[in-house]
Short mmCIF file of N, CA, C and O in Angstrom, two decimals:
data_model
loop_
_atom_site.label_atom_id
_atom_site.label_comp_id
_atom_site.label_asym_id
_atom_site.label_seq_id
_atom_site.Cartn_x
_atom_site.Cartn_y
_atom_site.Cartn_z
N UNK G 1 -52.44 -107.72 71.71
CA UNK G 1 -52.69 -107.99 72.95
C UNK G 1 -51.84 -106.95 73.85
O UNK G 1 -50.53 -106.87 73.18
N UNK G 2 -52.31 -106.64 75.01
CA UNK G 2 -51.00 -105.62 75.82
C UNK G 2 -51.18 -105.88 77.18
O UNK G 2 -52.28 -106.93 77.77
N UNK G 3 -49.91 -105.92 77.67
CA UNK G 3 -49.97 -106.35 78.90
C UNK G 3 -49.13 -105.37 79.71
O UNK G 3 -48.29 -104.69 79.18
N UNK G 4 -49.40 -104.85 81.02
CA UNK G 4 -48.81 -104.48 81.99
C UNK G 4 -48.30 -104.93 82.91
O UNK G 4 -49.52 -105.56 83.70
N UNK G 5 -47.18 -104.82 83.31
CA UNK G 5 -46.27 -105.96 84.21
C UNK G 5 -45.82 -104.71 85.06
O UNK G 5 -44.91 -104.20 84.63
N UNK G 6 -46.11 -105.01 86.55
CA UNK G 6 -45.50 -104.28 87.73
C UNK G 6 -44.45 -105.06 88.13
O UNK G 6 -44.42 -105.82 88.30
N UNK G 7 -43.90 -103.65 88.71
CA UNK G 7 -42.48 -104.60 89.71
C UNK G 7 -43.10 -103.14 91.37
O UNK G 7 -42.79 -102.65 90.62
N UNK G 8 -41.81 -103.73 92.17
CA UNK G 8 -41.94 -102.67 93.46
C UNK G 8 -43.25 -103.00 94.45
O UNK G 8 -43.53 -104.31 94.13
N UNK G 9 -43.31 -102.60 94.91
CA UNK G 9 -44.42 -102.62 96.35
C UNK G 9 -43.40 -103.16 97.49
O UNK G 9 -42.30 -103.80 97.45
N UNK G 10 -44.29 -103.81 98.53
CA UNK G 10 -43.55 -104.68 99.47
C UNK G 10 -44.11 -103.41 100.77
O UNK G 10 -45.14 -102.80 101.20
N UNK G 11 -43.32 -103.99 102.23
CA UNK G 11 -43.58 -103.20 102.95
C UNK G 11 -42.37 -102.45 103.49
O UNK G 11 -41.51 -103.13 103.69
N UNK G 12 -42.85 -101.19 104.05
CA UNK G 12 -41.83 -100.12 104.32
C UNK G 12 -42.55 -99.56 106.08
O UNK G 12 -43.74 -99.64 106.01
N UNK G 13 -41.46 -99.23 106.58
CA UNK G 13 -42.28 -98.18 108.20
C UNK G 13 -42.29 -96.55 107.44
O UNK G 13 -41.93 -96.17 106.23
N UNK G 14 -43.21 -96.04 107.95
CA UNK G 14 -43.73 -94.85 107.71
C UNK G 14 -42.29 -94.15 107.88
O UNK G 14 -41.28 -93.87 108.61
N UNK G 15 -42.53 -93.05 106.71
CA UNK G 15 -41.27 -92.44 106.18
C UNK G 15 -40.52 -93.14 105.69
O UNK G 15 -39.31 -92.04 104.99
N UNK G 16 -40.34 -94.44 105.03
CA UNK G 16 -39.72 -94.87 103.90
C UNK G 16 -39.81 -94.50 102.50
O UNK G 16 -40.85 -93.80 102.10
N UNK G 17 -39.47 -94.76 101.92
CA UNK G 17 -39.57 -94.55 100.43
C UNK G 17 -39.36 -96.16 100.06
O UNK G 17 -39.22 -97.52 100.40
N UNK G 18 -40.50 -96.21 99.04
CA UNK G 18 -40.74 -97.28 97.65
C UNK G 18 -40.56 -96.87 96.13
O UNK G 18 -40.80 -95.67 96.19
N UNK G 19 -40.21 -97.46 95.38
CA UNK G 19 -40.21 -97.29 93.99
C UNK G 19 -41.17 -98.29 93.25
O UNK G 19 -40.94 -99.39 93.30
N UNK G 20 -42.60 -98.02 92.24
CA UNK G 20 -43.16 -98.62 91.54
C UNK G 20 -42.48 -98.77 90.16
O UNK G 20 -42.34 -97.36 89.59
N UNK G 21 -43.05 -99.77 89.17
CA UNK G 21 -42.36 -99.66 88.03
C UNK G 21 -43.36 -100.38 87.33
O UNK G 21 -43.79 -101.10 87.93
N UNK G 22 -43.93 -100.22 86.26
CA UNK G 22 -44.75 -100.73 85.36
C UNK G 22 -44.22 -100.64 83.72
O UNK G 22 -43.60 -99.75 83.00
N UNK G 23 -44.34 -101.35 83.19
CA UNK G 23 -43.61 -101.84 81.48
C UNK G 23 -44.85 -102.75 80.76
O UNK G 23 -45.48 -103.40 81.20
N UNK G 24 -45.24 -101.81 79.66
CA UNK G 24 -46.11 -102.18 78.79
C UNK G 24 -45.70 -102.86 77.65
O UNK G 24 -44.50 -102.46 76.97
N UNK G 25 -46.49 -103.71 77.33
CA UNK G 25 -45.59 -104.23 75.98
C UNK G 25 -46.73 -104.75 75.12
O UNK G 25 -47.97 -104.99 75.57
N UNK G 26 -46.81 -105.62 73.88
CA UNK G 26 -47.66 -106.13 73.12
C UNK G 26 -47.85 -105.09 71.74
O UNK G 26 -46.59 -104.28 71.45
N UNK G 27 -48.70 -105.23 71.16
CA UNK G 27 -49.28 -104.64 69.69
C UNK G 27 -49.55 -103.40 70.05
O UNK G 27 -50.85 -102.92 70.01
N UNK G 28 -48.64 -102.47 70.89
CA UNK G 28 -48.79 -100.99 70.99
C UNK G 28 -48.49 -99.93 69.80
O UNK G 28 -47.66 -100.16 69.26
N UNK G 29 -49.35 -99.44 69.49
CA UNK G 29 -49.22 -98.09 68.17
C UNK G 29 -49.18 -97.07 69.34
O UNK G 29 -48.07 -95.92 68.87
N UNK G 30 -49.27 -96.36 70.05
CA UNK G 30 -49.30 -95.21 70.90
C UNK G 30 -49.97 -95.52 72.37
O UNK G 30 -51.00 -95.85 72.65
N UNK G 31 -49.74 -94.63 72.83
CA UNK G 31 -49.93 -94.65 74.35
C UNK G 31 -50.02 -93.11 74.94
O UNK G 31 -49.41 -92.37 74.81
N UNK G 32 -51.43 -92.95 75.08
CA UNK G 32 -51.72 -91.23 75.36
C UNK G 32 -51.23 -90.80 76.82
O UNK G 32 -51.04 -89.81 76.94
N UNK G 33 -51.55 -92.08 77.68
CA UNK G 33 -51.25 -91.45 79.35
C UNK G 33 -51.04 -92.62 80.26
O UNK G 33 -51.20 -93.94 79.91
N UNK G 34 -50.04 -92.73 81.40
CA UNK G 34 -49.34 -93.79 81.78
C UNK G 34 -49.86 -93.21 83.18
O UNK G 34 -49.51 -92.08 83.59
N UNK G 35 -50.16 -93.77 84.23
CA UNK G 35 -50.39 -93.63 85.61
C UNK G 35 -50.41 -94.57 86.61
O UNK G 35 -50.39 -95.98 86.07
N UNK G 36 -50.66 -94.35 87.71
CA UNK G 36 -50.99 -95.10 88.90
C UNK G 36 -52.53 -94.88 89.34
O UNK G 36 -52.75 -93.91 89.47
N UNK G 37 -53.06 -95.74 89.93
CA UNK G 37 -53.97 -95.59 90.76
C UNK G 37 -54.18 -96.82 91.79
O UNK G 37 -52.94 -97.54 91.82
N UNK G 38 -54.41 -96.48 92.88
CA UNK G 38 -54.53 -97.50 94.32
C UNK G 38 -56.09 -97.83 95.04
O UNK G 38 -57.14 -96.75 94.65
N UNK G 39 -56.25 -98.65 95.54
CA UNK G 39 -57.39 -99.10 95.97
C UNK G 39 -57.19 -99.93 97.53
O UNK G 39 -56.30 -100.70 97.71
N UNK G 40 -57.52 -98.92 98.55
CA UNK G 40 -57.52 -99.70 99.86
C UNK G 40 -58.91 -100.42 100.40
O UNK G 40 -59.66 -100.01 99.58
N UNK G 41 -58.60 -101.39 101.40
CA UNK G 41 -59.42 -102.11 101.45
C UNK G 41 -60.74 -101.24 102.05
O UNK G 41 -60.85 -100.31 102.86
N UNK G 42 -62.02 -101.98 101.52
CA UNK G 42 -63.32 -101.18 101.88
C UNK G 42 -63.39 -99.74 101.22
O UNK G 42 -64.35 -98.76 101.23
N UNK G 43 -62.35 -99.42 99.89
CA UNK G 43 -62.17 -97.90 99.51
C UNK G 43 -62.65 -98.04 97.71
O UNK G 43 -62.24 -99.35 97.39
N UNK G 44 -63.04 -96.89 97.35
CA UNK G 44 -62.96 -97.35 95.84
C UNK G 44 -61.50 -96.69 95.43
O UNK G 44 -60.78 -96.56 95.80
N UNK G 45 -61.08 -97.68 94.41
CA UNK G 45 -59.96 -97.22 93.44
C UNK G 45 -59.68 -95.96 93.03
O UNK G 45 -60.89 -95.26 92.83
N UNK G 46 -58.85 -95.34 93.20
CA UNK G 46 -58.82 -93.86 93.18
C UNK G 46 -57.26 -93.11 92.27
O UNK G 46 -56.24 -94.16 92.47
N UNK G 47 -57.25 -92.40 91.59
CA UNK G 47 -56.09 -91.78 91.01
C UNK G 47 -54.73 -91.47 91.89
O UNK G 47 -55.28 -90.50 92.94
N UNK G 48 -53.75 -91.73 91.72
CA UNK G 48 -52.77 -91.38 92.45
C UNK G 48 -51.84 -90.27 91.46
O UNK G 48 -51.49 -89.53 92.27
N UNK G 49 -51.07 -90.79 90.65
CA UNK G 49 -50.38 -89.85 89.60
C UNK G 49 -50.56 -90.46 88.18
O UNK G 49 -51.12 -91.69 87.87
N UNK G 50 -50.76 -89.43 87.33
CA UNK G 50 -50.48 -89.53 85.66
C UNK G 50 -49.73 -89.02 85.19
O UNK G 50 -49.25 -87.78 85.52
N UNK G 51 -48.91 -89.42 84.22
CA UNK G 51 -48.29 -87.88 83.20
C UNK G 51 -48.88 -88.62 82.05
O UNK G 51 -49.22 -89.98 81.25
N UNK G 52 -48.95 -87.72 81.05
CA UNK G 52 -49.63 -87.70 79.53
C UNK G 52 -48.77 -87.57 78.94
O UNK G 52 -47.62 -87.01 78.94
N UNK G 53 -48.89 -87.90 77.53
CA UNK G 53 -48.10 -88.00 76.51
C UNK G 53 -47.08 -86.93 76.13
O UNK G 53 -45.83 -86.81 75.56
N UNK G 54 -47.86 -85.67 76.45
CA UNK G 54 -47.11 -84.35 76.59
C UNK G 54 -46.53 -83.87 77.36
O UNK G 54 -45.82 -83.03 77.32
N UNK G 55 -46.39 -84.41 78.58
CA UNK G 55 -45.48 -84.55 79.46
C UNK G 55 -46.25 -83.88 80.76
O UNK G 55 -45.62 -84.03 82.06
N UNK G 56 -47.67 -83.44 80.74
CA UNK G 56 -48.19 -83.13 81.74
C UNK G 56 -48.48 -84.12 83.03
O UNK G 56 -48.34 -85.41 82.55
N UNK G 57 -48.45 -83.33 83.88
CA UNK G 57 -48.46 -84.40 85.47
C UNK G 57 -49.91 -84.30 86.31
O UNK G 57 -50.43 -82.46 86.58
N UNK G 58 -50.78 -85.14 87.07
CA UNK G 58 -51.45 -84.79 87.97
C UNK G 58 -51.43 -85.60 88.86
O UNK G 58 -51.15 -87.08 89.05
N UNK G 59 -51.22 -85.21 90.15
CA UNK G 59 -51.24 -86.09 91.50
C UNK G 59 -52.81 -85.78 92.12
O UNK G 59 -53.36 -84.99 92.05
N UNK G 60 -52.87 -86.75 93.19
CA UNK G 60 -53.76 -86.56 94.30
C UNK G 60 -53.07 -85.41 95.08
O UNK G 60 -52.22 -85.75 95.10
N UNK G 61 -53.91 -85.10 95.58
CA UNK G 61 -53.56 -84.26 97.07
C UNK G 61 -53.01 -84.49 97.79
O UNK G 61 -51.96 -84.10 98.37
N UNK G 62 -53.33 -85.74 97.90
CA UNK G 62 -52.87 -86.62 99.37
C UNK G 62 -51.32 -87.30 99.21
O UNK G 62 -50.74 -87.29 99.98
N UNK G 63 -50.77 -87.13 98.00
CA UNK G 63 -49.71 -87.29 97.81
C UNK G 63 -48.61 -86.44 97.08
O UNK G 63 -47.53 -86.55 96.94
N UNK G 64 -49.27 -85.42 96.99
CA UNK G 64 -48.39 -83.90 96.09
C UNK G 64 -47.24 -83.78 96.78
O UNK G 64 -47.68 -83.81 98.45
N UNK G 65 -45.86 -83.71 96.39
CA UNK G 65 -45.16 -83.03 97.05
C UNK G 65 -43.95 -84.61 97.75
O UNK G 65 -43.16 -84.11 98.05
N UNK G 66 -44.69 -85.75 97.42
CA UNK G 66 -43.96 -86.68 98.33
C UNK G 66 -44.03 -87.94 97.32
O UNK G 66 -42.66 -88.63 97.22
N UNK G 67 -44.78 -88.11 96.55
CA UNK G 67 -44.64 -88.93 95.11
C UNK G 67 -44.10 -88.47 93.76
O UNK G 67 -45.05 -87.15 93.54
N UNK G 68 -43.27 -88.94 92.94
CA UNK G 68 -43.00 -88.47 91.53
C UNK G 68 -43.37 -89.51 90.63
O UNK G 68 -42.43 -90.52 90.82
N UNK G 69 -44.20 -89.40 89.82
CA UNK G 69 -43.75 -90.06 88.44
C UNK G 69 -43.41 -89.66 87.40
O UNK G 69 -42.88 -88.62 86.89
N UNK G 70 -42.64 -90.61 86.49
CA UNK G 70 -41.79 -90.48 85.71
C UNK G 70 -42.29 -91.54 84.39
O UNK G 70 -42.07 -92.66 84.75
N UNK G 71 -42.51 -91.16 83.27
CA UNK G 71 -42.45 -91.83 82.00
C UNK G 71 -41.25 -91.94 81.13
O UNK G 71 -40.84 -90.56 80.99
N UNK G 72 -40.74 -93.30 80.60
CA UNK G 72 -39.69 -93.47 79.70
C UNK G 72 -40.91 -93.90 78.29
O UNK G 72 -41.24 -94.75 78.25
N UNK G 73 -41.12 -92.95 77.24
CA UNK G 73 -41.79 -92.81 76.09
C UNK G 73 -41.19 -93.98 75.22
O UNK G 73 -42.05 -94.75 74.81
N UNK G 74 -39.67 -94.03 75.08
CA UNK G 74 -39.38 -94.73 74.53
C UNK G 74 -39.26 -96.29 74.68
O UNK G 74 -39.62 -97.31 73.92
N UNK G 75 -38.88 -96.79 76.21
CA UNK G 75 -39.54 -97.91 76.80
C UNK G 75 -40.87 -98.28 77.20
O UNK G 75 -41.37 -99.56 77.37
N UNK G 76 -41.73 -97.28 77.01
CA UNK G 76 -43.39 -98.00 77.37
C UNK G 76 -43.52 -97.74 78.88
O UNK G 76 -44.19 -99.31 79.08
N UNK G 77 -42.52 -97.44 79.52
CA UNK G 77 -42.40 -97.92 80.74
C UNK G 77 -43.03 -96.45 81.80
O UNK G 77 -42.80 -95.52 81.47
N UNK G 78 -43.04 -96.33 83.36
CA UNK G 78 -43.71 -95.79 83.72
C UNK G 78 -43.27 -96.63 85.54
O UNK G 78 -43.16 -97.45 85.77
N UNK G 79 -42.88 -95.26 85.73
CA UNK G 79 -42.43 -95.32 87.62
C UNK G 79 -42.82 -94.23 88.30
O UNK G 79 -43.48 -93.00 87.89
N UNK G 80 -43.29 -94.55 89.70
CA UNK G 80 -43.76 -93.98 90.94
C UNK G 80 -42.70 -94.03 91.76
O UNK G 80 -42.51 -95.24 92.69
N UNK G 81 -42.13 -93.33 92.18
CA UNK G 81 -41.26 -93.12 93.22
C UNK G 81 -41.94 -92.34 94.41
O UNK G 81 -42.61 -90.95 94.32
N UNK G 82 -42.01 -92.82 95.70
CA UNK G 82 -42.96 -92.59 96.45
C UNK G 82 -42.12 -92.73 98.01
O UNK G 82 -41.58 -93.34 98.24
N UNK G 83 -42.22 -91.35 98.49
CA UNK G 83 -41.26 -90.99 99.81
C UNK G 83 -42.20 -90.41 100.63
O UNK G 83 -43.51 -90.21 100.59
N UNK G 84 -41.36 -90.72 101.90
CA UNK G 84 -42.32 -90.20 103.39
C UNK G 84 -43.53 -90.73 103.13
O UNK G 84 -44.74 -89.93 103.14
N UNK G 85 -43.49 -92.20 102.66
CA UNK G 85 -44.88 -92.75 102.91
C UNK G 85 -45.62 -92.63 104.09
O UNK G 85 -44.74 -92.58 105.53
N UNK G 86 -46.47 -92.97 104.27
CA UNK G 86 -47.79 -92.69 105.84
C UNK G 86 -48.70 -94.67 105.76
O UNK G 86 -48.67 -95.01 104.74
N UNK G 87 -48.83 -94.52 106.55
CA UNK G 87 -49.88 -95.28 106.59
C UNK G 87 -50.97 -95.29 105.86
O UNK G 87 -51.44 -96.73 105.48
N UNK G 88 -51.35 -94.52 105.52
CA UNK G 88 -52.92 -93.86 104.78
C UNK G 88 -52.65 -94.06 103.34
O UNK G 88 -53.23 -94.52 102.88
N UNK G 89 -51.04 -94.69 102.86
CA UNK G 89 -50.71 -95.28 101.69
C UNK G 89 -50.50 -96.69 101.50
O UNK G 89 -51.05 -96.86 99.99
N UNK G 90 -51.08 -97.59 102.48
CA UNK G 90 -51.29 -98.80 102.19
C UNK G 90 -52.58 -98.88 101.22
O UNK G 90 -53.72 -98.50 101.33
N UNK G 91 -52.32 -99.59 100.15
CA UNK G 91 -53.40 -99.92 99.22
C UNK G 91 -52.37 -101.02 98.25
O UNK G 91 -51.04 -101.24 98.30
N UNK G 92 -53.09 -101.68 97.55
CA UNK G 92 -53.00 -101.98 96.52
C UNK G 92 -52.83 -101.04 95.01
O UNK G 92 -53.65 -100.27 94.73
N UNK G 93 -51.84 -100.91 94.46
CA UNK G 93 -51.24 -99.75 93.48
C UNK G 93 -51.37 -100.60 92.15
O UNK G 93 -51.02 -101.73 92.30
N UNK G 94 -52.23 -100.03 91.29
CA UNK G 94 -52.22 -101.00 89.93
C UNK G 94 -51.97 -99.59 88.77
O UNK G 94 -52.17 -98.74 88.75
N UNK G 95 -51.39 -100.10 87.98
CA UNK G 95 -50.33 -99.21 86.55
C UNK G 95 -51.89 -99.44 85.86
O UNK G 95 -52.76 -100.10 85.38
N UNK G 96 -51.88 -98.05 85.29
CA UNK G 96 -52.82 -97.65 83.80
C UNK G 96 -52.37 -97.40 82.85
O UNK G 96 -51.38 -96.01 82.68
N UNK G 97 -52.78 -97.45 81.67
CA UNK G 97 -52.16 -97.08 80.56
C UNK G 97 -53.46 -96.78 79.48
O UNK G 97 -54.17 -97.90 79.19
N UNK G 98 -53.53 -95.47 78.89
CA UNK G 98 -54.57 -95.59 77.67
C UNK G 98 -53.78 -95.73 76.57
O UNK G 98 -52.86 -95.02 76.08
N UNK G 99 -54.13 -97.15 76.03
CA UNK G 99 -53.41 -97.19 74.38
C UNK G 99 -54.25 -97.55 73.33
O UNK G 99 -55.28 -98.35 73.36
N UNK G 100 -53.48 -97.07 72.31
CA UNK G 100 -54.11 -97.34 70.93
C UNK G 100 -53.23 -98.25 70.42
O UNK G 100 -51.87 -98.34 70.46
N UNK G 101 -53.84 -99.66 70.27
CA UNK G 101 -53.30 -100.67 69.90
C UNK G 101 -52.91 -100.67 67.97
O UNK G 101 -53.46 -99.90 67.63
N UNK G 102 -52.25 -101.80 67.48
CA UNK G 102 -52.02 -101.30 65.78
C UNK G 102 -53.04 -101.79 65.45
O UNK G 102 -52.97 -101.59 63.90
N UNK G 103 -53.94 -102.49 65.74
CA UNK G 103 -55.26 -103.29 64.99
C UNK G 103 -56.18 -101.95 65.14
O UNK G 103 -57.54 -102.02 64.74
N UNK G 104 -56.57 -100.93 66.31
CA UNK G 104 -57.25 -99.79 65.85
C UNK G 104 -56.50 -98.61 66.35
O UNK G 104 -56.48 -98.37 67.80
N UNK G 105 -55.64 -98.30 65.65
CA UNK G 105 -54.77 -96.94 65.84
C UNK G 105 -55.57 -95.56 66.32
O UNK G 105 -55.31 -94.82 66.93
N UNK G 106 -57.47 -95.95 65.83
CA UNK G 106 -58.00 -94.69 66.35
C UNK G 106 -58.34 -94.27 67.61
O UNK G 106 -59.18 -93.37 67.92
N UNK G 107 -58.70 -95.41 68.28
CA UNK G 107 -58.89 -95.54 69.49
C UNK G 107 -58.56 -95.86 70.67
O UNK G 107 -57.49 -97.15 70.50
N UNK G 108 -58.33 -95.34 71.76
CA UNK G 108 -57.34 -96.00 72.78
C UNK G 108 -58.62 -96.42 73.55
O UNK G 108 -59.58 -95.77 74.21
N UNK G 109 -57.95 -97.27 74.58
CA UNK G 109 -58.58 -98.29 75.82
C UNK G 109 -57.75 -97.82 76.94
O UNK G 109 -56.51 -97.91 76.99
N UNK G 110 -58.25 -98.60 78.26
CA UNK G 110 -57.61 -98.67 79.47
C UNK G 110 -57.19 -99.80 79.38
O UNK G 110 -58.05 -100.84 79.15
N UNK G 111 -55.99 -99.94 79.63
CA UNK G 111 -55.38 -101.36 80.19
C UNK G 111 -54.88 -101.04 81.72
O UNK G 111 -54.39 -99.89 82.15
N UNK G 112 -54.93 -102.49 82.46
CA UNK G 112 -54.44 -102.15 83.86
C UNK G 112 -53.61 -103.32 83.74
O UNK G 112 -53.55 -104.63 83.46
N UNK G 113 -52.78 -103.32 84.96
CA UNK G 113 -51.84 -104.25 85.50
C UNK G 113 -52.46 -105.42 86.77
O UNK G 113 -53.59 -104.73 86.62
N UNK G 114 -51.60 -106.17 87.22
CA UNK G 114 -52.15 -106.66 88.16
C UNK G 114 -52.68 -106.33 89.51
O UNK G 114 -52.99 -106.65 90.34
N UNK G 115 -51.68 -105.26 89.84
CA UNK G 115 -51.81 -104.70 90.80
C UNK G 115 -51.02 -105.25 91.72
O UNK G 115 -50.32 -106.15 91.92
N UNK G 116 -50.05 -104.44 93.12
CA UNK G 116 -48.87 -104.69 93.40
C UNK G 116 -49.21 -104.08 94.98
O UNK G 116 -49.81 -102.97 95.25
N UNK G 117 -48.97 -104.96 95.77
CA UNK G 117 -49.70 -103.79 97.48
C UNK G 117 -48.18 -103.27 97.73
O UNK G 117 -46.90 -103.73 97.53
N UNK G 118 -48.35 -102.46 98.46
CA UNK G 118 -47.93 -101.45 99.15
C UNK G 118 -48.52 -101.62 100.65
O UNK G 118 -49.72 -101.17 100.66
N UNK G 119 -47.69 -101.45 101.61
CA UNK G 119 -47.80 -101.77 102.94
C UNK G 119 -47.14 -100.72 104.10
O UNK G 119 -46.01 -101.18 103.51
N UNK G 120 -47.77 -99.71 104.52
CA UNK G 120 -46.96 -99.18 105.10
C UNK G 120 -46.94 -99.66 106.78
O UNK G 120 -48.57 -98.86 106.92
N UNK G 121 -45.73 -99.18 107.70
CA UNK G 121 -46.43 -99.90 108.99
C UNK G 121 -45.84 -98.26 109.81
O UNK G 121 -44.93 -97.44 109.07
N UNK G 122 -46.84 -98.24 110.88
CA UNK G 122 -46.54 -96.99 111.78
C UNK G 122 -45.40 -97.73 112.71
O UNK G 122 -45.03 -98.20 113.32
#
């Protein structure tokens, strides 16, 4: 079993900052990538940022330069520092990880956190 537990989020005014954190635990053999997605009301879930095991990162164009993703591979954690937040960043943010478990080390599967609300007021 694998669990992703998120923390952070909340309500902030436009221009403010928030930090999201996510910790993976359980029968983990390896984590290929960890990242964050978000889903706003009435919209599809979209990728915000991802960091792969080699250290490469990708960001959504809308958050480039404002958000920074960071992983701690030793602790199986990932964080998202969000600066200069805008009302359009309002969404539920989900942690995501591609994990191979100790019972199936040759295949990686997507795991999701429960989601945390980020609300940016104008």
